[in-house]
Amino acid sequence: MAERFRNYIAGEWTDSASGRTFENRNPADHDDLIGEFPRSDEQDLSRAVESAKRGFEQWRRTPAPLRGDVLRRVGDLLTERKEEISRAMTREMGKVLNETRGDVQEGIDTAYYAAVEGRRLFGHTVPSELRDKWAMSYRRPIGVAGLITPFNFPLAIPTWKMFPALVCGNSVILKPAEDVPHTSTILVEVLIEAGLPPDVVQLVHGFGEEIGAAMVEHPEIPVISFTGSTAVGSQIGSVCGRMHKRLSLEMGGKNAQIVMPDAAMDLAIEGVLWGAFGTTGQRCTATSRLLLHDDIHDEFLDQLVDRASRLTLGSGLVDGNDVGPLINQASLDKVESYVEVAISEGDEIVTGGKRATGGALDRGYFFQPTILRGVKPGSRLACEEVFGPVLSVIRFSDLEHAFRINNEVKYGLSSSLYTTDVRASFRAMQDLDNGITYINAPTIGAEAHMPFGGVKQTGNGHREGGWEVYEFYSETKVCYVDYSGKLQRAQIDTYDI
Ligand code: NAD
């Protein structure tokens, strides 16, 4: 009998109003059923919104430092439960334990950062242009925030959204990806145990086109924060534009690592192995393009292929495995179809290229780490997000050429340059058209206290993480206090100095 998980609405763990459910299975082993989760719809959402509105009225009046204290306790509880949560996450998402431990740690870091921000929601006090008058601004919460998250960081991404939203005084409704509902269930348990008032957080499970779309359309959810694919983000953007909602979009990437001839080669190889095949390539910041200078192309590629072909595939729960499964059958089919596209575009598969099968691998969605040689700038493999363990290798002749190739895709999340030349490093920081540039480090590795996000079709100008996200979850309110006792007219009255 499958374990039955529930939504969290109006302070209770509850089934969907329709009674419908969906299954959550281990992507490394289809036979391992994690549980059944509620398939929510508008009825569940209506109850969640009513509760969240009550929660907002209570929470917005709670002093921000006290809101921060709750987040500090959340950080403590996540720390206590780190190993248990990491294991649950690997079981439902697939990435190896070391990575899920990192995912939980990112949530812990975000909690402690948020706790302190409760004492630092700065406004400004500036001189008024009129006598005996003060001019000030402060940040006030907005209302109910609808949070829609992807499968690849089951804990970290919900915390990036929830914790700042909560510290700013909003209430939240979380709709996690349907492939990873268990981790977010644990997260909400932790929030309640830490003392968050029950109406302030709601958890609704279900499918994107059902409960996710309903959240975006709901008139009493004024803030939407979405992380996921650019295709879905575009649809959400058009609805939010029509409804004048505040919207943060974090979407796809086609990130490049550039290697110059003067780079430390071993370091650059370690970097690309981690960037391209960590999380089975399912990171928005994954290295999916490797740009190699003509002078080192062949030697670098030979060494890389040797290392990549020795990566061990298998369940992320088993020590020693380097690469876990893809998230589901659709993802496996998509990766496989991109390899067919690569062949049709004339690319050469130098390692991998096939589903990984045999023994326990047959029960999961495993795909061999794959490297394609001779990928042409402008081709589909050079431009489209694959979201799997597929690395496209592209040659370049000089730094300018590499920058042009990096910048010609529609995405702009992350980039990386390996070099020992300080001038090239600063040129990269200046001219690579991305939200994040790493020097001598792979395209992945964001830290929780720095702003995170991308340009072009990766985002819509907002950032998660760091100090910037607090702007997104609050409105600036400006207040003037005139204690002159007379009518003073800005821009009209003048004074002798
Ligand atoms: P996805 O777009 O399929 O789903 C993301 C979320 O949106 C899920 O919760 C899903 O249920 C929901 N959803 C789907 N259709 C919806 C709709 N019509 N209305 C409302 N919600 C809907 O993405 P995914 O497969 O879970 O994640 C992979 C994608 O996420 C990749 O493109 C990756 O680059 C991107 N991503 C971006 C970042 C970033 O910060 N830039 C981080 C992680 C992942």
Coordinates of C-alpha atoms and ligand atoms in Angstrom, one line a residue:
M1 CA 0.0 0.0 0.0
A2 CA 1.5 3.3 -1.1
E3 CA 2.1 6.0 1.5
R4 CA -0.4 8.8 1.1
F5 CA 1.0 12.4 1.3
R6 CA -1.2 15.5 1.6
N7 CA -1.5 19.2 0.8
Y8 CA -1.0 21.7 3.6
I9 CA -3.9 24.1 3.5
A10 CA -5.4 26.3 6.3
G11 CA -3.2 24.7 8.9
E12 CA -4.1 21.0 8.0
W13 CA -2.6 18.2 6.1
T14 CA -5.4 17.4 3.6
D15 CA -6.3 15.4 0.5
S16 CA -7.3 17.1 -2.7
A17 CA -10.9 18.1 -2.8
S18 CA -11.5 15.8 -5.8
G19 CA -9.7 12.9 -4.1
R20 CA -7.5 12.5 -7.1
T21 CA -3.8 11.6 -6.7
F22 CA -0.6 11.1 -8.6
E23 CA 2.3 8.8 -8.0
N24 CA 5.9 9.7 -7.2
R25 CA 8.5 7.1 -8.1
N26 CA 12.3 6.8 -7.8
P27 CA 13.8 7.7 -11.2
A28 CA 16.7 5.3 -10.5
D29 CA 14.2 2.5 -9.9
H30 CA 10.7 2.6 -11.3
D31 CA 9.6 -0.2 -9.0
D32 CA 10.3 2.0 -5.9
L33 CA 7.0 3.9 -5.3
I34 CA 7.6 6.8 -2.9
G35 CA 4.0 7.6 -2.4
E36 CA 0.8 9.1 -3.7
F37 CA 0.3 12.9 -3.7
P38 CA -2.9 15.0 -4.1
R39 CA -3.6 16.2 -7.6
S40 CA -4.9 19.6 -6.7
D41 CA -7.2 21.9 -8.7
E42 CA -9.0 25.2 -8.3
Q43 CA -11.1 24.1 -5.3
D44 CA -7.9 23.4 -3.4
L45 CA -6.4 26.6 -4.5
S46 CA -9.5 28.7 -3.4
R47 CA -9.1 27.3 0.1
A48 CA -5.4 27.9 0.1
V49 CA -5.8 31.5 -1.0
E50 CA -8.4 32.2 1.7
S51 CA -6.1 30.9 4.3
A52 CA -3.1 32.7 2.9
K53 CA -5.0 36.0 3.0
R54 CA -5.6 35.5 6.7
G55 CA -2.0 34.5 7.1
F56 CA -0.9 37.7 5.4
E57 CA -2.9 39.9 7.7
Q58 CA -1.3 38.2 10.7
W59 CA 2.2 38.0 9.4
R60 CA 2.6 41.5 7.9
R61 CA 2.0 42.9 11.4
T62 CA 4.7 40.6 12.9
P63 CA 7.9 42.6 13.3
A64 CA 10.4 41.6 10.7
P65 CA 13.1 40.6 13.2
L66 CA 10.6 38.1 14.7
R67 CA 9.9 36.8 11.2
G68 CA 13.6 36.4 10.8
D69 CA 13.8 34.4 14.1
V70 CA 11.4 31.8 12.7
L71 CA 13.7 31.4 9.7
R72 CA 16.7 30.9 12.0
R73 CA 14.9 28.0 13.7
V74 CA 14.1 26.7 10.2
G75 CA 17.8 26.7 9.5
D76 CA 18.5 24.9 12.7
L77 CA 15.9 22.2 11.9
L78 CA 17.1 21.7 8.4
T79 CA 20.6 21.3 9.8
E80 CA 19.4 18.6 12.2
R81 CA 17.5 16.8 9.4
K82 CA 20.1 17.3 6.7
E83 CA 21.0 13.7 6.1
E84 CA 17.4 12.4 6.2
I85 CA 16.3 15.1 3.7
S86 CA 19.2 14.5 1.4
R87 CA 18.4 10.8 1.2
A88 CA 14.7 11.5 0.6
M89 CA 15.7 14.0 -2.1
T90 CA 18.1 11.6 -3.9
R91 CA 15.3 8.9 -3.8
E92 CA 12.8 11.1 -5.6
M93 CA 15.1 13.3 -7.8
G94 CA 18.0 11.0 -8.5
K95 CA 21.1 13.1 -8.1
V96 CA 23.9 11.7 -6.0
L97 CA 23.9 12.1 -2.2
N98 CA 26.8 14.6 -2.2
E99 CA 24.8 16.8 -4.4
T100 CA 21.5 16.6 -2.4
R101 CA 23.5 17.4 0.7
G102 CA 24.7 20.5 -1.1
D103 CA 21.1 21.3 -2.1
V104 CA 20.0 21.1 1.6
Q105 CA 23.0 23.1 2.7
E106 CA 21.9 25.8 0.2
G107 CA 18.5 25.9 2.0
I108 CA 20.3 26.2 5.3
D109 CA 22.5 29.1 4.1
T110 CA 19.4 30.8 2.7
A111 CA 17.6 30.4 6.0
Y112 CA 20.4 32.0 8.0
Y113 CA 20.8 34.8 5.5
A114 CA 17.1 35.5 5.6
A115 CA 17.1 35.5 9.4
V116 CA 19.5 38.3 9.5
E117 CA 17.8 40.2 6.7
G118 CA 14.8 40.5 9.1
R119 CA 16.9 43.1 10.9
R120 CA 18.1 44.8 7.8
L121 CA 15.1 45.6 5.5
F122 CA 16.5 49.0 4.9
G123 CA 14.7 52.0 3.6
H124 CA 16.1 55.4 3.0
T125 CA 15.8 58.7 4.8
V126 CA 16.9 61.6 2.5
P127 CA 16.8 65.3 2.9
S128 CA 13.6 67.0 1.7
E129 CA 13.9 70.0 -0.6
L130 CA 11.6 71.8 1.8
R131 CA 12.2 73.1 5.3
D132 CA 10.8 71.2 8.3
K133 CA 9.9 68.2 6.2
W134 CA 11.2 64.6 6.2
A135 CA 11.3 62.3 3.2
M136 CA 11.6 58.6 3.8
S137 CA 11.0 55.2 2.2
Y138 CA 10.5 51.8 3.6
R139 CA 9.7 48.4 2.3
R140 CA 6.3 46.8 2.9
P141 CA 5.1 43.3 2.0
I142 CA 2.8 42.7 -1.0
G143 CA 0.4 39.9 -0.2
V144 CA 0.1 36.3 -1.2
A145 CA 3.0 35.0 -3.2
G146 CA 2.5 32.1 -5.5
L147 CA 5.7 30.1 -5.9
I148 CA 6.2 27.5 -8.7
T149 CA 9.4 25.5 -8.7
P150 CA 11.2 22.9 -10.9
F151 CA 12.4 19.4 -10.2
N152 CA 16.2 19.9 -10.2
F153 CA 16.8 21.6 -6.8
P154 CA 13.9 20.3 -4.8
L155 CA 14.8 22.0 -1.6
A156 CA 17.1 24.9 -2.5
I157 CA 14.9 26.6 -5.1
P158 CA 11.7 26.6 -2.9
T159 CA 13.8 28.1 -0.1
W160 CA 15.2 30.8 -2.4
K161 CA 11.7 31.9 -3.0
M162 CA 9.9 31.2 0.3
F163 CA 12.4 32.5 2.8
P164 CA 12.8 36.0 1.4
A165 CA 9.1 36.2 0.7
L166 CA 8.4 35.3 4.3
V167 CA 10.9 37.6 5.9
C168 CA 9.5 40.5 3.8
G169 CA 6.1 39.7 5.4
N170 CA 4.2 37.9 2.6
S171 CA 2.3 34.7 2.9
V172 CA 3.2 32.0 0.4
I173 CA 1.6 29.2 -1.6
L174 CA 4.1 26.7 -2.9
K175 CA 3.5 24.4 -6.0
P176 CA 6.5 22.2 -6.3
A177 CA 7.3 20.2 -9.5
E178 CA 5.2 17.0 -9.7
D179 CA 8.4 14.9 -9.9
V180 CA 9.7 16.0 -6.4
P181 CA 6.7 16.6 -4.1
H182 CA 8.2 14.7 -1.1
T183 CA 11.1 17.1 -0.4
S184 CA 8.8 20.2 -0.3
T185 CA 6.4 18.3 2.0
I186 CA 9.3 17.9 4.5
L187 CA 10.2 21.6 4.0
V188 CA 6.7 22.7 5.0
E189 CA 6.8 20.3 8.0
V190 CA 10.0 22.1 9.1
L191 CA 8.5 25.6 8.7
I192 CA 5.5 24.7 10.9
E193 CA 7.7 23.0 13.5
A194 CA 9.8 26.2 13.6
G195 CA 6.8 28.2 14.6
L196 CA 5.5 29.7 11.3
P197 CA 1.8 30.5 11.8
P198 CA -0.1 27.9 9.9
D199 CA -2.0 30.2 7.6
V200 CA 1.2 31.8 6.4
V201 CA 2.3 28.8 4.3
Q202 CA 0.2 26.6 2.0
L203 CA 1.4 23.6 0.0
V204 CA -0.5 22.5 -3.1
H205 CA 0.7 19.5 -5.1
G206 CA -0.2 18.7 -8.6
F207 CA 0.4 19.3 -12.3
G208 CA 1.7 22.5 -13.9
E209 CA -1.1 22.9 -16.4
E210 CA -3.7 22.4 -13.7
I211 CA -2.9 23.9 -10.3
G212 CA 0.2 25.8 -11.5
A213 CA -1.8 27.6 -14.3
A214 CA -4.7 28.2 -11.8
M215 CA -2.2 30.0 -9.4
V216 CA -0.9 32.2 -12.2
E217 CA -4.5 33.1 -13.2
H218 CA -5.8 33.7 -9.6
P219 CA -6.6 37.4 -9.1
E220 CA -5.8 37.3 -5.4
I221 CA -2.2 36.1 -5.9
P222 CA -0.4 39.4 -6.8
V223 CA 3.1 38.0 -6.9
I224 CA 4.3 35.0 -8.9
S225 CA 7.8 33.6 -8.8
F226 CA 8.6 30.9 -11.3
T227 CA 11.7 28.8 -12.0
G228 CA 11.5 26.4 -14.9
S229 CA 11.6 26.2 -18.7
T230 CA 11.6 29.2 -20.9
A231 CA 8.5 27.9 -22.8
V232 CA 6.4 27.7 -19.6
G233 CA 7.9 31.0 -18.3
S234 CA 6.8 32.7 -21.5
Q235 CA 3.2 31.5 -21.1
I236 CA 3.2 32.7 -17.4
G237 CA 4.7 36.0 -18.5
S238 CA 1.8 36.8 -20.8
V239 CA -0.8 36.0 -18.2
C240 CA 1.0 38.0 -15.5
G241 CA 1.4 40.9 -18.0
R242 CA -2.3 40.9 -18.7
M243 CA -3.1 40.8 -15.0
H244 CA -0.5 43.3 -13.9
K245 CA 1.2 40.9 -11.5
R246 CA 4.7 41.2 -10.2
L247 CA 6.6 38.3 -11.7
S248 CA 10.1 36.8 -11.3
L249 CA 11.2 34.3 -14.0
E250 CA 14.2 32.1 -13.8
M251 CA 14.4 30.0 -16.9
G252 CA 16.7 28.0 -19.2
G253 CA 20.4 28.2 -20.0
K254 CA 23.0 27.1 -22.6
N255 CA 26.1 27.7 -20.7
A256 CA 29.6 27.6 -22.0
Q257 CA 33.0 26.9 -20.5
I258 CA 35.8 28.5 -22.5
V259 CA 39.3 27.1 -22.3
M260 CA 42.3 29.1 -23.4
P261 CA 45.7 27.6 -24.3
D262 CA 47.3 29.1 -21.2
A263 CA 44.8 27.5 -18.8
A264 CA 45.6 24.9 -16.1
M265 CA 44.4 21.9 -18.1
D266 CA 43.7 19.5 -15.3
L267 CA 41.7 22.2 -13.5
A268 CA 39.7 22.9 -16.7
I269 CA 39.0 19.2 -17.2
E270 CA 37.8 18.8 -13.6
G271 CA 35.6 21.8 -14.1
V272 CA 33.9 20.6 -17.2
L273 CA 33.3 17.1 -15.9
W274 CA 31.5 18.6 -12.8
G275 CA 29.7 21.3 -14.8
A276 CA 28.5 19.1 -17.6
F277 CA 27.7 15.8 -15.9
G278 CA 27.0 16.8 -12.3
T279 CA 23.2 16.5 -11.6
T280 CA 23.2 14.5 -14.9
G281 CA 23.4 17.8 -16.7
Q282 CA 20.0 18.8 -15.3
R283 CA 21.0 22.2 -13.9
C284 CA 20.0 25.5 -15.4
T285 CA 23.7 26.4 -15.1
A286 CA 25.0 23.1 -16.5
T287 CA 27.9 23.3 -18.9
S288 CA 26.3 22.3 -22.2
R289 CA 28.9 23.9 -24.5
L290 CA 32.7 23.5 -24.2
L291 CA 34.6 26.0 -26.3
L292 CA 38.1 24.9 -26.9
H293 CA 40.9 27.0 -28.5
D294 CA 42.3 25.4 -31.7
D295 CA 45.8 25.0 -30.1
I296 CA 44.6 22.6 -27.3
H297 CA 41.4 21.2 -28.8
D298 CA 42.5 17.7 -29.7
E299 CA 44.7 17.0 -26.6
F300 CA 42.1 18.4 -24.2
L301 CA 39.3 16.5 -25.8
D302 CA 41.2 13.2 -25.7
Q303 CA 41.8 13.6 -21.9
L304 CA 38.3 14.7 -21.3
V305 CA 36.7 11.8 -23.2
D306 CA 38.9 9.4 -21.2
R307 CA 37.7 10.8 -17.9
A308 CA 34.0 11.1 -18.9
S309 CA 33.9 7.5 -20.2
R310 CA 35.0 6.3 -16.7
L311 CA 32.2 8.1 -14.8
T312 CA 30.1 5.5 -12.9
L313 CA 26.3 5.6 -13.4
G314 CA 23.8 4.3 -10.9
S315 CA 21.6 5.1 -8.0
G316 CA 22.6 8.3 -6.2
L317 CA 22.1 6.5 -2.9
V318 CA 25.0 4.1 -3.6
D319 CA 28.4 5.4 -2.6
G320 CA 30.8 5.7 -5.5
N321 CA 28.3 6.5 -8.2
D322 CA 29.1 9.7 -10.0
V323 CA 26.0 10.2 -12.2
G324 CA 22.4 9.5 -11.3
P325 CA 19.4 9.0 -13.6
L326 CA 17.4 11.6 -15.6
I327 CA 14.2 12.7 -13.9
N328 CA 11.6 10.8 -16.0
Q329 CA 10.8 9.0 -19.3
A330 CA 10.0 12.2 -21.1
S331 CA 13.4 13.6 -20.2
L332 CA 15.2 10.4 -21.3
D333 CA 13.3 10.5 -24.7
K334 CA 14.2 14.2 -25.1
V335 CA 17.9 13.6 -24.5
E336 CA 17.9 10.7 -26.9
S337 CA 16.1 12.7 -29.6
Y338 CA 18.8 15.4 -29.2
V339 CA 21.5 12.9 -30.0
E340 CA 19.6 12.0 -33.2
V341 CA 19.5 15.7 -34.0
A342 CA 23.3 15.9 -33.4
I343 CA 23.9 13.0 -35.8
S344 CA 21.7 14.7 -38.4
E345 CA 23.7 17.9 -38.0
G346 CA 26.9 16.0 -38.7
D347 CA 28.3 16.1 -35.1
E348 CA 30.6 13.2 -34.0
I349 CA 29.8 11.3 -30.8
V350 CA 33.1 10.8 -29.1
T351 CA 31.7 9.1 -26.0
G352 CA 28.3 8.0 -24.8
G353 CA 25.3 8.7 -27.0
K354 CA 23.0 5.9 -25.7
R355 CA 20.8 4.9 -22.8
A356 CA 22.8 3.2 -20.2
T357 CA 21.4 -0.3 -19.6
G358 CA 22.2 -3.6 -17.9
G359 CA 21.4 -4.8 -14.4
A360 CA 19.9 -2.2 -12.1
L361 CA 20.3 0.5 -14.7
D362 CA 17.4 -1.1 -16.6
R363 CA 15.0 0.0 -13.9
G364 CA 15.9 3.7 -14.2
Y365 CA 16.2 6.6 -16.7
F366 CA 19.9 6.4 -17.2
F367 CA 21.8 8.0 -20.1
Q368 CA 25.5 7.8 -20.8
P369 CA 27.6 10.9 -20.4
T370 CA 27.8 12.1 -23.9
I371 CA 30.3 14.3 -25.7
L372 CA 29.8 15.6 -29.2
R373 CA 32.7 16.9 -31.3
G374 CA 32.6 19.3 -34.2
V375 CA 29.4 21.1 -33.1
K376 CA 28.9 24.1 -35.3
P377 CA 27.9 27.5 -33.8
G378 CA 24.3 28.3 -34.8
S379 CA 23.3 24.6 -35.0
R380 CA 20.6 23.2 -32.7
L381 CA 23.0 21.4 -30.4
A382 CA 24.9 24.7 -30.0
C383 CA 21.9 26.7 -29.2
E384 CA 19.1 24.7 -27.6
E385 CA 18.9 23.5 -23.9
V386 CA 19.1 19.7 -23.8
F387 CA 18.9 19.4 -19.9
G388 CA 20.8 16.1 -19.8
P389 CA 24.4 14.8 -19.8
V390 CA 25.2 16.0 -23.3
L391 CA 28.2 18.3 -24.0
S392 CA 28.7 20.0 -27.3
V393 CA 32.3 20.8 -28.1
I394 CA 33.0 23.9 -30.3
R395 CA 36.3 25.2 -31.6
F396 CA 37.4 28.8 -31.6
S397 CA 40.5 30.7 -32.8
D398 CA 40.8 33.6 -30.4
L399 CA 39.1 35.2 -27.4
E400 CA 36.9 37.5 -29.4
H401 CA 35.7 34.5 -31.4
A402 CA 34.9 32.6 -28.2
F403 CA 32.9 35.6 -26.8
R404 CA 30.9 35.8 -30.0
I405 CA 30.0 32.1 -29.8
N406 CA 29.1 32.4 -26.2
N407 CA 26.9 35.4 -26.8
E408 CA 25.0 34.2 -29.9
V409 CA 22.5 32.0 -28.0
K410 CA 19.1 33.2 -26.8
Y411 CA 19.9 32.3 -23.2
G412 CA 22.3 34.2 -20.8
L413 CA 22.7 32.5 -17.5
S414 CA 26.2 31.4 -16.7
S415 CA 29.6 31.3 -18.4
S416 CA 33.1 30.3 -17.5
L417 CA 36.6 31.1 -18.7
Y418 CA 39.7 29.1 -17.9
T419 CA 42.9 31.2 -18.3
T420 CA 45.9 32.4 -16.4
D421 CA 45.8 35.8 -18.2
V422 CA 44.4 38.5 -16.0
R423 CA 43.5 40.7 -19.0
A424 CA 41.5 37.9 -20.6
S425 CA 39.7 37.4 -17.3
F426 CA 38.6 40.9 -17.0
R427 CA 37.6 41.1 -20.6
A428 CA 35.4 38.0 -20.0
M429 CA 33.7 39.6 -16.9
Q430 CA 33.0 42.6 -19.0
D431 CA 32.0 41.1 -22.4
L432 CA 30.3 37.7 -21.8
D433 CA 26.6 38.4 -22.0
N434 CA 25.4 36.4 -18.9
G435 CA 24.1 37.0 -15.4
I436 CA 27.1 35.1 -13.9
T437 CA 30.7 34.6 -15.1
Y438 CA 33.2 32.3 -13.4
I439 CA 36.9 32.6 -13.9
N440 CA 38.8 29.3 -13.4
A441 CA 35.7 27.6 -12.0
P442 CA 32.9 25.7 -13.8
T443 CA 29.6 27.2 -14.9
I444 CA 27.9 25.9 -11.8
G445 CA 28.4 26.8 -8.2
A446 CA 26.2 29.7 -7.1
E447 CA 26.5 30.8 -3.5
A448 CA 23.3 31.6 -1.5
H449 CA 24.3 35.1 -0.5
M450 CA 24.9 36.4 -4.1
P451 CA 22.3 37.4 -6.6
F452 CA 21.5 34.6 -9.0
G453 CA 19.9 34.9 -12.4
G454 CA 20.4 35.5 -16.1
V455 CA 19.9 37.9 -19.0
K456 CA 18.0 37.5 -22.3
Q457 CA 15.6 34.6 -22.4
T458 CA 16.9 33.2 -19.1
G459 CA 15.1 35.8 -17.0
N460 CA 13.1 38.9 -16.8
G461 CA 15.4 41.2 -14.9
H462 CA 15.0 40.0 -11.4
R463 CA 17.4 38.0 -9.3
E464 CA 17.1 35.3 -6.7
G465 CA 19.5 34.9 -3.7
G466 CA 21.5 37.6 -2.0
W467 CA 20.2 41.0 -1.2
E468 CA 18.4 41.7 -4.5
V469 CA 15.6 39.2 -4.0
Y470 CA 14.3 41.2 -1.0
E471 CA 13.4 44.0 -3.4
F472 CA 11.2 41.6 -5.4
Y473 CA 9.2 40.5 -2.5
S474 CA 8.5 44.0 -1.1
E475 CA 7.1 47.3 -2.4
T476 CA 8.8 50.6 -1.8
K477 CA 6.5 53.0 0.1
V478 CA 7.5 56.6 0.3
C479 CA 6.4 58.8 3.2
Y480 CA 6.7 62.6 3.7
V481 CA 6.2 64.3 7.0
D482 CA 5.8 68.0 6.9
Y483 CA 6.1 69.6 10.4
S484 CA 6.3 73.2 9.2
G485 CA 2.7 74.0 10.0
K486 CA 2.1 75.6 6.6
L487 CA 1.4 74.5 3.1
Q488 CA 4.7 73.9 1.3
R489 CA 4.7 73.3 -2.4
A490 CA 7.4 71.1 -3.9
Q491 CA 9.0 72.5 -7.0
I492 CA 7.2 75.8 -6.6
D493 CA 8.1 77.4 -3.3
T494 CA 11.6 78.8 -3.1
Y495 CA 13.7 79.8 0.0
D496 CA 16.5 82.3 0.6
I497 CA 19.5 80.2 1.6
Ligands
NAD1 P1 9.0 23.1 -16.2 O1 8.9 24.4 -16.9 O2 8.5 21.9 -17.0 O3 8.3 23.1 -14.8 C1 8.6 24.0 -13.8 C2 7.4 24.1 -12.9 O4 6.3 24.8 -13.6 C3 6.8 22.8 -12.4 O5 6.3 23.0 -11.1 C4 5.6 22.6 -13.3 O6 4.6 21.8 -12.8 C5 5.1 24.0 -13.5 N1 4.3 24.3 -14.7 C6 4.4 23.6 -15.9 N2 3.5 24.1 -16.8 C7 2.9 25.2 -16.1 C8 1.9 26.1 -16.5 N3 1.3 26.1 -17.7 N4 1.5 27.0 -15.6 C9 2.1 27.1 -14.4 N5 3.0 26.2 -14.0 C10 3.4 25.3 -14.8 O7 10.6 22.9 -15.8 P2 11.3 21.6 -15.2 O8 11.4 20.6 -16.2 O9 10.7 21.3 -13.8 O10 12.8 22.3 -14.9 C11 13.7 22.4 -15.9 C12 13.8 23.8 -16.4 O11 14.0 24.7 -15.4 C13 15.0 24.0 -17.3 O12 14.7 24.7 -18.4 C14 16.0 24.7 -16.4 O13 17.0 25.5 -17.1 C15 15.1 25.6 -15.7 N6 15.7 26.0 -14.4 C16 16.1 27.3 -14.3 C17 16.7 27.8 -13.2 C18 17.2 29.2 -13.0 O14 17.3 29.7 -11.9 N7 17.3 29.9 -14.1 C19 16.9 26.9 -12.1 C20 16.5 25.6 -12.2 C21 15.9 25.1 -13.4

